[in-house]
JSON list of N, CA and C in Angstrom, two decimals:
[
{"chain": "S", "resi": 1, "resn": "MET", "atom": "N", "xyz": [6.97, -29.86, -0.51]},
{"chain": "S", "resi": 1, "resn": "MET", "atom": "CA", "xyz": [7.32, -28.64, -1.21]},
{"chain": "S", "resi": 1, "resn": "MET", "atom": "C", "xyz": [7.10, -27.45, -0.28]},
{"chain": "S", "resi": 2, "resn": "ASN", "atom": "N", "xyz": [8.06, -26.56, -0.21]},
{"chain": "S", "resi": 2, "resn": "ASN", "atom": "CA", "xyz": [7.97, -25.37, 0.64]},
{"chain": "S", "resi": 2, "resn": "ASN", "atom": "C", "xyz": [7.05, -24.34, 0.01]},
{"chain": "S", "resi": 3, "resn": "PRO", "atom": "N", "xyz": [6.21, -23.68, 0.82]},
{"chain": "S", "resi": 3, "resn": "PRO", "atom": "CA", "xyz": [5.35, -22.63, 0.26]},
{"chain": "S", "resi": 3, "resn": "PRO", "atom": "C", "xyz": [6.19, -21.44, -0.17]},
{"chain": "S", "resi": 4, "resn": "LYS", "atom": "N", "xyz": [5.70, -20.73, -1.18]},
{"chain": "S", "resi": 4, "resn": "LYS", "atom": "CA", "xyz": [6.40, -19.54, -1.66]},
{"chain": "S", "resi": 4, "resn": "LYS", "atom": "C", "xyz": [6.15, -18.39, -0.70]},
{"chain": "S", "resi": 5, "resn": "ARG", "atom": "N", "xyz": [7.14, -17.50, -0.60]},
{"chain": "S", "resi": 5, "resn": "ARG", "atom": "CA", "xyz": [7.05, -16.32, 0.26]},
{"chain": "S", "resi": 5, "resn": "ARG", "atom": "C", "xyz": [7.47, -15.12, -0.58]},
{"chain": "S", "resi": 6, "resn": "LEU", "atom": "N", "xyz": [6.64, -14.09, -0.58]},
{"chain": "S", "resi": 6, "resn": "LEU", "atom": "CA", "xyz": [6.93, -12.86, -1.30]},
{"chain": "S", "resi": 6, "resn": "LEU", "atom": "C", "xyz": [7.10, -11.74, -0.30]},
{"chain": "S", "resi": 7, "resn": "LEU", "atom": "N", "xyz": [8.24, -11.07, -0.33]},
{"chain": "S", "resi": 7, "resn": "LEU", "atom": "CA", "xyz": [8.52, -9.93, 0.55]},
{"chain": "S", "resi": 7, "resn": "LEU", "atom": "C", "xyz": [8.47, -8.67, -0.29]},
{"chain": "S", "resi": 8, "resn": "ILE", "atom": "N", "xyz": [7.65, -7.72, 0.11]},
{"chain": "S", "resi": 8, "resn": "ILE", "atom": "CA", "xyz": [7.49, -6.46, -0.62]},
{"chain": "S", "resi": 8, "resn": "ILE", "atom": "C", "xyz": [7.97, -5.34, 0.27]},
{"chain": "S", "resi": 9, "resn": "VAL", "atom": "N", "xyz": [8.91, -4.54, -0.24]},
{"chain": "S", "resi": 9, "resn": "VAL", "atom": "CA", "xyz": [9.43, -3.40, 0.51]},
{"chain": "S", "resi": 9, "resn": "VAL", "atom": "C", "xyz": [8.72, -2.15, 0.02]},
{"chain": "S", "resi": 10, "resn": "GLY", "atom": "N", "xyz": [7.98, -1.52, 0.91]},
{"chain": "S", "resi": 10, "resn": "GLY", "atom": "CA", "xyz": [7.20, -0.33, 0.56]},
{"chain": "S", "resi": 10, "resn": "GLY", "atom": "C", "xyz": [5.73, -0.67, 0.49]},
{"chain": "S", "resi": 11, "resn": "GLY", "atom": "N", "xyz": [4.96, -0.09, 1.37]},
{"chain": "S", "resi": 11, "resn": "GLY", "atom": "CA", "xyz": [3.55, -0.45, 1.44]},
{"chain": "S", "resi": 11, "resn": "GLY", "atom": "C", "xyz": [2.59, 0.61, 0.98]},
{"chain": "S", "resi": 12, "resn": "VAL", "atom": "N", "xyz": [3.09, 1.62, 0.27]},
{"chain": "S", "resi": 12, "resn": "VAL", "atom": "CA", "xyz": [2.18, 2.66, -0.20]},
{"chain": "S", "resi": 12, "resn": "VAL", "atom": "C", "xyz": [1.56, 2.16, -1.51]},
{"chain": "S", "resi": 13, "resn": "ALA", "atom": "N", "xyz": [1.31, 2.98, -2.48]},
{"chain": "S", "resi": 13, "resn": "ALA", "atom": "CA", "xyz": [0.55, 2.61, -3.67]},
{"chain": "S", "resi": 13, "resn": "ALA", "atom": "C", "xyz": [1.14, 1.42, -4.42]},
{"chain": "S", "resi": 14, "resn": "GLY", "atom": "N", "xyz": [2.42, 1.49, -4.77]},
{"chain": "S", "resi": 14, "resn": "GLY", "atom": "CA", "xyz": [3.04, 0.42, -5.55]},
{"chain": "S", "resi": 14, "resn": "GLY", "atom": "C", "xyz": [3.10, -0.89, -4.80]},
{"chain": "S", "resi": 15, "resn": "GLY", "atom": "N", "xyz": [3.46, -0.83, -3.53]},
{"chain": "S", "resi": 15, "resn": "GLY", "atom": "CA", "xyz": [3.56, -2.05, -2.73]},
{"chain": "S", "resi": 15, "resn": "GLY", "atom": "C", "xyz": [2.21, -2.70, -2.50]},
{"chain": "S", "resi": 16, "resn": "ALA", "atom": "N", "xyz": [1.20, -1.88, -2.23]},
{"chain": "S", "resi": 16, "resn": "ALA", "atom": "CA", "xyz": [-0.15, -2.41, -2.02]},
{"chain": "S", "resi": 16, "resn": "ALA", "atom": "C", "xyz": [-0.70, -3.02, -3.30]},
{"chain": "S", "resi": 17, "resn": "SER", "atom": "N", "xyz": [-0.43, -2.38, -4.44]},
{"chain": "S", "resi": 17, "resn": "SER", "atom": "CA", "xyz": [-0.88, -2.92, -5.73]},
{"chain": "S", "resi": 17, "resn": "SER", "atom": "C", "xyz": [-0.18, -4.24, -6.03]},
{"chain": "S", "resi": 18, "resn": "CYS", "atom": "N", "xyz": [1.10, -4.29, -5.74]},
{"chain": "S", "resi": 18, "resn": "CYS", "atom": "CA", "xyz": [1.87, -5.52, -5.94]},
{"chain": "S", "resi": 18, "resn": "CYS", "atom": "C", "xyz": [1.32, -6.66, -5.09]},
{"chain": "S", "resi": 19, "resn": "ALA", "atom": "N", "xyz": [1.03, -6.38, -3.84]},
{"chain": "S", "resi": 19, "resn": "ALA", "atom": "CA", "xyz": [0.50, -7.40, -2.94]},
{"chain": "S", "resi": 19, "resn": "ALA", "atom": "C", "xyz": [-0.86, -7.89, -3.41]},
{"chain": "S", "resi": 20, "resn": "ALA", "atom": "N", "xyz": [-1.71, -6.98, -3.85]},
{"chain": "S", "resi": 20, "resn": "ALA", "atom": "CA", "xyz": [-3.04, -7.37, -4.33]},
{"chain": "S", "resi": 20, "resn": "ALA", "atom": "C", "xyz": [-2.94, -8.23, -5.58]},
{"chain": "S", "resi": 21, "resn": "ARG", "atom": "N", "xyz": [-2.06, -7.85, -6.49]},
{"chain": "S", "resi": 21, "resn": "ARG", "atom": "CA", "xyz": [-1.87, -8.63, -7.73]},
{"chain": "S", "resi": 21, "resn": "ARG", "atom": "C", "xyz": [-1.30, -10.01, -7.41]},
{"chain": "S", "resi": 22, "resn": "ALA", "atom": "N", "xyz": [-0.33, -10.06, -6.52]},
{"chain": "S", "resi": 22, "resn": "ALA", "atom": "CA", "xyz": [0.27, -11.34, -6.13]},
{"chain": "S", "resi": 22, "resn": "ALA", "atom": "C", "xyz": [-0.77, -12.27, -5.51]},
{"chain": "S", "resi": 23, "resn": "ARG", "atom": "N", "xyz": [-1.66, -11.71, -4.70]},
{"chain": "S", "resi": 23, "resn": "ARG", "atom": "CA", "xyz": [-2.71, -12.53, -4.09]},
{"chain": "S", "resi": 23, "resn": "ARG", "atom": "C", "xyz": [-3.65, -13.08, -5.15]},
{"chain": "S", "resi": 24, "resn": "ARG", "atom": "N", "xyz": [-3.99, -12.27, -6.15]},
{"chain": "S", "resi": 24, "resn": "ARG", "atom": "CA", "xyz": [-4.86, -12.76, -7.22]},
{"chain": "S", "resi": 24, "resn": "ARG", "atom": "C", "xyz": [-4.19, -13.87, -8.02]},
{"chain": "S", "resi": 25, "resn": "LEU", "atom": "N", "xyz": [-2.88, -13.80, -8.17]},
{"chain": "S", "resi": 25, "resn": "LEU", "atom": "CA", "xyz": [-2.15, -14.81, -8.93]},
{"chain": "S", "resi": 25, "resn": "LEU", "atom": "C", "xyz": [-1.92, -16.09, -8.13]},
{"chain": "S", "resi": 26, "resn": "SER", "atom": "N", "xyz": [-1.83, -15.98, -6.82]},
{"chain": "S", "resi": 26, "resn": "SER", "atom": "CA", "xyz": [-1.56, -17.16, -6.00]},
{"chain": "S", "resi": 26, "resn": "SER", "atom": "C", "xyz": [-2.17, -17.00, -4.61]},
{"chain": "S", "resi": 27, "resn": "GLU", "atom": "N", "xyz": [-3.09, -17.87, -4.29]},
{"chain": "S", "resi": 27, "resn": "GLU", "atom": "CA", "xyz": [-3.70, -17.83, -2.96]},
{"chain": "S", "resi": 27, "resn": "GLU", "atom": "C", "xyz": [-2.82, -18.49, -1.91]},
{"chain": "S", "resi": 28, "resn": "ASP", "atom": "N", "xyz": [-1.83, -19.27, -2.35]},
{"chain": "S", "resi": 28, "resn": "ASP", "atom": "CA", "xyz": [-0.99, -20.03, -1.42]},
{"chain": "S", "resi": 28, "resn": "ASP", "atom": "C", "xyz": [0.29, -19.30, -1.00]},
{"chain": "S", "resi": 29, "resn": "THR", "atom": "N", "xyz": [0.68, -18.28, -1.74]},
{"chain": "S", "resi": 29, "resn": "THR", "atom": "CA", "xyz": [1.92, -17.56, -1.44]},
{"chain": "S", "resi": 29, "resn": "THR", "atom": "C", "xyz": [1.75, -16.73, -0.16]},
{"chain": "S", "resi": 30, "resn": "GLU", "atom": "N", "xyz": [2.75, -16.78, 0.70]},
{"chain": "S", "resi": 30, "resn": "GLU", "atom": "CA", "xyz": [2.76, -15.92, 1.89]},
{"chain": "S", "resi": 30, "resn": "GLU", "atom": "C", "xyz": [3.28, -14.55, 1.46]},
{"chain": "S", "resi": 31, "resn": "ILE", "atom": "N", "xyz": [2.50, -13.51, 1.67]},
{"chain": "S", "resi": 31, "resn": "ILE", "atom": "CA", "xyz": [2.85, -12.16, 1.23]},
{"chain": "S", "resi": 31, "resn": "ILE", "atom": "C", "xyz": [3.10, -11.30, 2.47]},
{"chain": "S", "resi": 32, "resn": "ILE", "atom": "N", "xyz": [4.31, -10.73, 2.53]},
{"chain": "S", "resi": 32, "resn": "ILE", "atom": "CA", "xyz": [4.69, -9.87, 3.66]},
{"chain": "S", "resi": 32, "resn": "ILE", "atom": "C", "xyz": [5.08, -8.51, 3.10]},
{"chain": "S", "resi": 33, "resn": "VAL", "atom": "N", "xyz": [4.45, -7.45, 3.61]},
{"chain": "S", "resi": 33, "resn": "VAL", "atom": "CA", "xyz": [4.73, -6.08, 3.16]},
{"chain": "S", "resi": 33, "resn": "VAL", "atom": "C", "xyz": [5.44, -5.34, 4.28]},
{"chain": "S", "resi": 34, "resn": "PHE", "atom": "N", "xyz": [6.61, -4.79, 3.97]},
{"chain": "S", "resi": 34, "resn": "PHE", "atom": "CA", "xyz": [7.37, -3.97, 4.93]},
{"chain": "S", "resi": 34, "resn": "PHE", "atom": "C", "xyz": [7.16, -2.50, 4.59]},
{"chain": "S", "resi": 35, "resn": "GLU", "atom": "N", "xyz": [6.73, -1.72, 5.57]},
{"chain": "S", "resi": 35, "resn": "GLU", "atom": "CA", "xyz": [6.55, -0.28, 5.39]},
{"chain": "S", "resi": 35, "resn": "GLU", "atom": "C", "xyz": [7.09, 0.43, 6.61]},
{"chain": "S", "resi": 36, "resn": "ARG", "atom": "N", "xyz": [7.98, 1.39, 6.42]},
{"chain": "S", "resi": 36, "resn": "ARG", "atom": "CA", "xyz": [8.58, 2.07, 7.57]},
{"chain": "S", "resi": 36, "resn": "ARG", "atom": "C", "xyz": [7.68, 3.15, 8.16]},
{"chain": "S", "resi": 37, "resn": "GLY", "atom": "N", "xyz": [6.73, 3.63, 7.39]},
{"chain": "S", "resi": 37, "resn": "GLY", "atom": "CA", "xyz": [5.83, 4.67, 7.88]},
{"chain": "S", "resi": 37, "resn": "GLY", "atom": "C", "xyz": [4.69, 4.08, 8.70]},
{"chain": "S", "resi": 38, "resn": "PRO", "atom": "N", "xyz": [3.89, 4.96, 9.31]},
{"chain": "S", "resi": 38, "resn": "PRO", "atom": "CA", "xyz": [2.80, 4.49, 10.17]},
{"chain": "S", "resi": 38, "resn": "PRO", "atom": "C", "xyz": [1.59, 3.96, 9.40]},
{"chain": "S", "resi": 39, "resn": "TYR", "atom": "N", "xyz": [1.51, 4.24, 8.09]},
{"chain": "S", "resi": 39, "resn": "TYR", "atom": "CA", "xyz": [0.36, 3.81, 7.30]},
{"chain": "S", "resi": 39, "resn": "TYR", "atom": "C", "xyz": [0.81, 2.92, 6.15]},
{"chain": "S", "resi": 40, "resn": "VAL", "atom": "N", "xyz": [0.00, 1.91, 5.86]},
{"chain": "S", "resi": 40, "resn": "VAL", "atom": "CA", "xyz": [0.37, 0.98, 4.79]},
{"chain": "S", "resi": 40, "resn": "VAL", "atom": "C", "xyz": [0.04, 1.56, 3.43]},
{"chain": "S", "resi": 41, "resn": "SER", "atom": "N", "xyz": [-1.08, 2.19, 3.27]},
{"chain": "S", "resi": 41, "resn": "SER", "atom": "CA", "xyz": [-1.46, 2.78, 2.00]},
{"chain": "S", "resi": 41, "resn": "SER", "atom": "C", "xyz": [-2.36, 3.97, 2.27]},
{"chain": "S", "resi": 42, "resn": "PHE", "atom": "N", "xyz": [-2.41, 4.88, 1.33]},
{"chain": "S", "resi": 42, "resn": "PHE", "atom": "CA", "xyz": [-3.27, 6.04, 1.48]},
{"chain": "S", "resi": 42, "resn": "PHE", "atom": "C", "xyz": [-3.77, 6.46, 0.11]},
{"chain": "S", "resi": 43, "resn": "ALA", "atom": "N", "xyz": [-4.71, 7.40, 0.09]},
{"chain": "S", "resi": 43, "resn": "ALA", "atom": "CA", "xyz": [-5.30, 7.85, -1.16]},
{"chain": "S", "resi": 43, "resn": "ALA", "atom": "C", "xyz": [-4.29, 8.69, -1.92]},
{"chain": "S", "resi": 44, "resn": "ASN", "atom": "N", "xyz": [-3.44, 8.03, -2.66]},
{"chain": "S", "resi": 44, "resn": "ASN", "atom": "CA", "xyz": [-2.36, 8.70, -3.38]},
{"chain": "S", "resi": 44, "resn": "ASN", "atom": "C", "xyz": [-2.90, 9.71, -4.39]},
{"chain": "S", "resi": 45, "resn": "CYS", "atom": "N", "xyz": [-4.07, 9.46, -4.95]},
{"chain": "S", "resi": 45, "resn": "CYS", "atom": "CA", "xyz": [-4.63, 10.39, -5.93]},
{"chain": "S", "resi": 45, "resn": "CYS", "atom": "C", "xyz": [-5.02, 11.72, -5.29]},
{"chain": "S", "resi": 46, "resn": "GLY", "atom": "N", "xyz": [-5.11, 11.77, -3.97]},
{"chain": "S", "resi": 46, "resn": "GLY", "atom": "CA", "xyz": [-5.44, 13.02, -3.29]},
{"chain": "S", "resi": 46, "resn": "GLY", "atom": "C", "xyz": [-4.24, 13.90, -3.00]},
{"chain": "S", "resi": 47, "resn": "LEU", "atom": "N", "xyz": [-3.03, 13.39, -3.21]},
{"chain": "S", "resi": 47, "resn": "LEU", "atom": "CA", "xyz": [-1.83, 14.17, -2.89]},
{"chain": "S", "resi": 47, "resn": "LEU", "atom": "C", "xyz": [-1.76, 15.52, -3.60]},
{"chain": "S", "resi": 48, "resn": "PRO", "atom": "N", "xyz": [-2.09, 15.63, -4.89]},
{"chain": "S", "resi": 48, "resn": "PRO", "atom": "CA", "xyz": [-2.03, 16.96, -5.52]},
{"chain": "S", "resi": 48, "resn": "PRO", "atom": "C", "xyz": [-2.94, 17.98, -4.83]},
{"chain": "S", "resi": 49, "resn": "TYR", "atom": "N", "xyz": [-4.08, 17.52, -4.31]},
{"chain": "S", "resi": 49, "resn": "TYR", "atom": "CA", "xyz": [-4.98, 18.43, -3.59]},
{"chain": "S", "resi": 49, "resn": "TYR", "atom": "C", "xyz": [-4.38, 18.88, -2.26]},
{"chain": "S", "resi": 50, "resn": "TYR", "atom": "N", "xyz": [-3.65, 17.98, -1.62]},
{"chain": "S", "resi": 50, "resn": "TYR", "atom": "CA", "xyz": [-3.00, 18.33, -0.35]},
{"chain": "S", "resi": 50, "resn": "TYR", "atom": "C", "xyz": [-1.85, 19.30, -0.61]},
{"chain": "S", "resi": 51, "resn": "VAL", "atom": "N", "xyz": [-1.05, 19.01, -1.61]},
{"chain": "S", "resi": 51, "resn": "VAL", "atom": "CA", "xyz": [0.08, 19.89, -1.95]},
{"chain": "S", "resi": 51, "resn": "VAL", "atom": "C", "xyz": [-0.42, 21.26, -2.39]},
{"chain": "S", "resi": 52, "resn": "GLY", "atom": "N", "xyz": [-1.54, 21.30, -3.10]},
{"chain": "S", "resi": 52, "resn": "GLY", "atom": "CA", "xyz": [-2.11, 22.57, -3.57]},
{"chain": "S", "resi": 52, "resn": "GLY", "atom": "C", "xyz": [-3.00, 23.26, -2.56]},
{"chain": "S", "resi": 53, "resn": "ASN", "atom": "N", "xyz": [-3.00, 22.78, -1.31]},
{"chain": "S", "resi": 53, "resn": "ASN", "atom": "CA", "xyz": [-3.78, 23.37, -0.22]},
{"chain": "S", "resi": 53, "resn": "ASN", "atom": "C", "xyz": [-5.29, 23.35, -0.44]},
{"chain": "S", "resi": 54, "resn": "VAL", "atom": "N", "xyz": [-5.77, 22.48, -1.32]},
{"chain": "S", "resi": 54, "resn": "VAL", "atom": "CA", "xyz": [-7.21, 22.30, -1.46]},
{"chain": "S", "resi": 54, "resn": "VAL", "atom": "C", "xyz": [-7.71, 21.46, -0.29]},
{"chain": "S", "resi": 55, "resn": "ILE", "atom": "N", "xyz": [-6.97, 20.41, 0.04]},
{"chain": "S", "resi": 55, "resn": "ILE", "atom": "CA", "xyz": [-7.20, 19.62, 1.25]},
{"chain": "S", "resi": 55, "resn": "ILE", "atom": "C", "xyz": [-6.17, 20.09, 2.25]},
{"chain": "S", "resi": 56, "resn": "THR", "atom": "N", "xyz": [-6.60, 20.61, 3.38]},
{"chain": "S", "resi": 56, "resn": "THR", "atom": "CA", "xyz": [-5.65, 21.16, 4.34]},
{"chain": "S", "resi": 56, "resn": "THR", "atom": "C", "xyz": [-5.27, 20.19, 5.45]},
{"chain": "S", "resi": 57, "resn": "LYS", "atom": "N", "xyz": [-6.08, 19.17, 5.67]},
{"chain": "S", "resi": 57, "resn": "LYS", "atom": "CA", "xyz": [-5.79, 18.20, 6.72]},
{"chain": "S", "resi": 57, "resn": "LYS", "atom": "C", "xyz": [-5.24, 16.91, 6.10]},
{"chain": "S", "resi": 58, "resn": "GLU", "atom": "N", "xyz": [-4.00, 16.60, 6.42]},
{"chain": "S", "resi": 58, "resn": "GLU", "atom": "CA", "xyz": [-3.36, 15.38, 5.91]},
{"chain": "S", "resi": 58, "resn": "GLU", "atom": "C", "xyz": [-4.20, 14.15, 6.23]},
{"chain": "S", "resi": 59, "resn": "ARG", "atom": "N", "xyz": [-4.85, 14.17, 7.36]},
{"chain": "S", "resi": 59, "resn": "ARG", "atom": "CA", "xyz": [-5.66, 13.04, 7.81]},
{"chain": "S", "resi": 59, "resn": "ARG", "atom": "C", "xyz": [-6.80, 12.72, 6.83]},
{"chain": "S", "resi": 60, "resn": "SER", "atom": "N", "xyz": [-7.21, 13.70, 6.04]},
{"chain": "S", "resi": 60, "resn": "SER", "atom": "CA", "xyz": [-8.29, 13.49, 5.08]},
{"chain": "S", "resi": 60, "resn": "SER", "atom": "C", "xyz": [-7.92, 12.51, 3.97]},
{"chain": "S", "resi": 61, "resn": "LEU", "atom": "N", "xyz": [-6.62, 12.23, 3.81]},
{"chain": "S", "resi": 61, "resn": "LEU", "atom": "CA", "xyz": [-6.16, 11.31, 2.77]},
{"chain": "S", "resi": 61, "resn": "LEU", "atom": "C", "xyz": [-6.24, 9.85, 3.21]},
{"chain": "S", "resi": 62, "resn": "PHE", "atom": "N", "xyz": [-6.52, 9.60, 4.48]},
{"chain": "S", "resi": 62, "resn": "PHE", "atom": "CA", "xyz": [-6.51, 8.24, 5.02]},
{"chain": "S", "resi": 62, "resn": "PHE", "atom": "C", "xyz": [-7.92, 7.71, 5.19]},
{"chain": "S", "resi": 63, "resn": "MET", "atom": "N", "xyz": [-8.04, 6.40, 4.99]},
{"chain": "S", "resi": 63, "resn": "MET", "atom": "CA", "xyz": [-9.32, 5.72, 5.18]},
{"chain": "S", "resi": 63, "resn": "MET", "atom": "C", "xyz": [-9.10, 4.50, 6.04]},
{"chain": "S", "resi": 64, "resn": "ALA", "atom": "N", "xyz": [-10.12, 4.09, 6.76]},
{"chain": "S", "resi": 64, "resn": "ALA", "atom": "CA", "xyz": [-10.03, 2.87, 7.58]},
{"chain": "S", "resi": 64, "resn": "ALA", "atom": "C", "xyz": [-10.73, 1.73, 6.88]}
]
């Protein structure tokens, strides 16, 4: 039997959530996330603060 493969387009909040959920549902599925930007996910809940100039450095939204 061939292993299942899941391809996810978009690696920000929705894509990362989808990948995490898929992993919880199946440890055997190969999960591949495609993201065109330089970061896979970021603190999406901080975006209103960045847009409202409360957070002035975009880099503050990223974590390692």
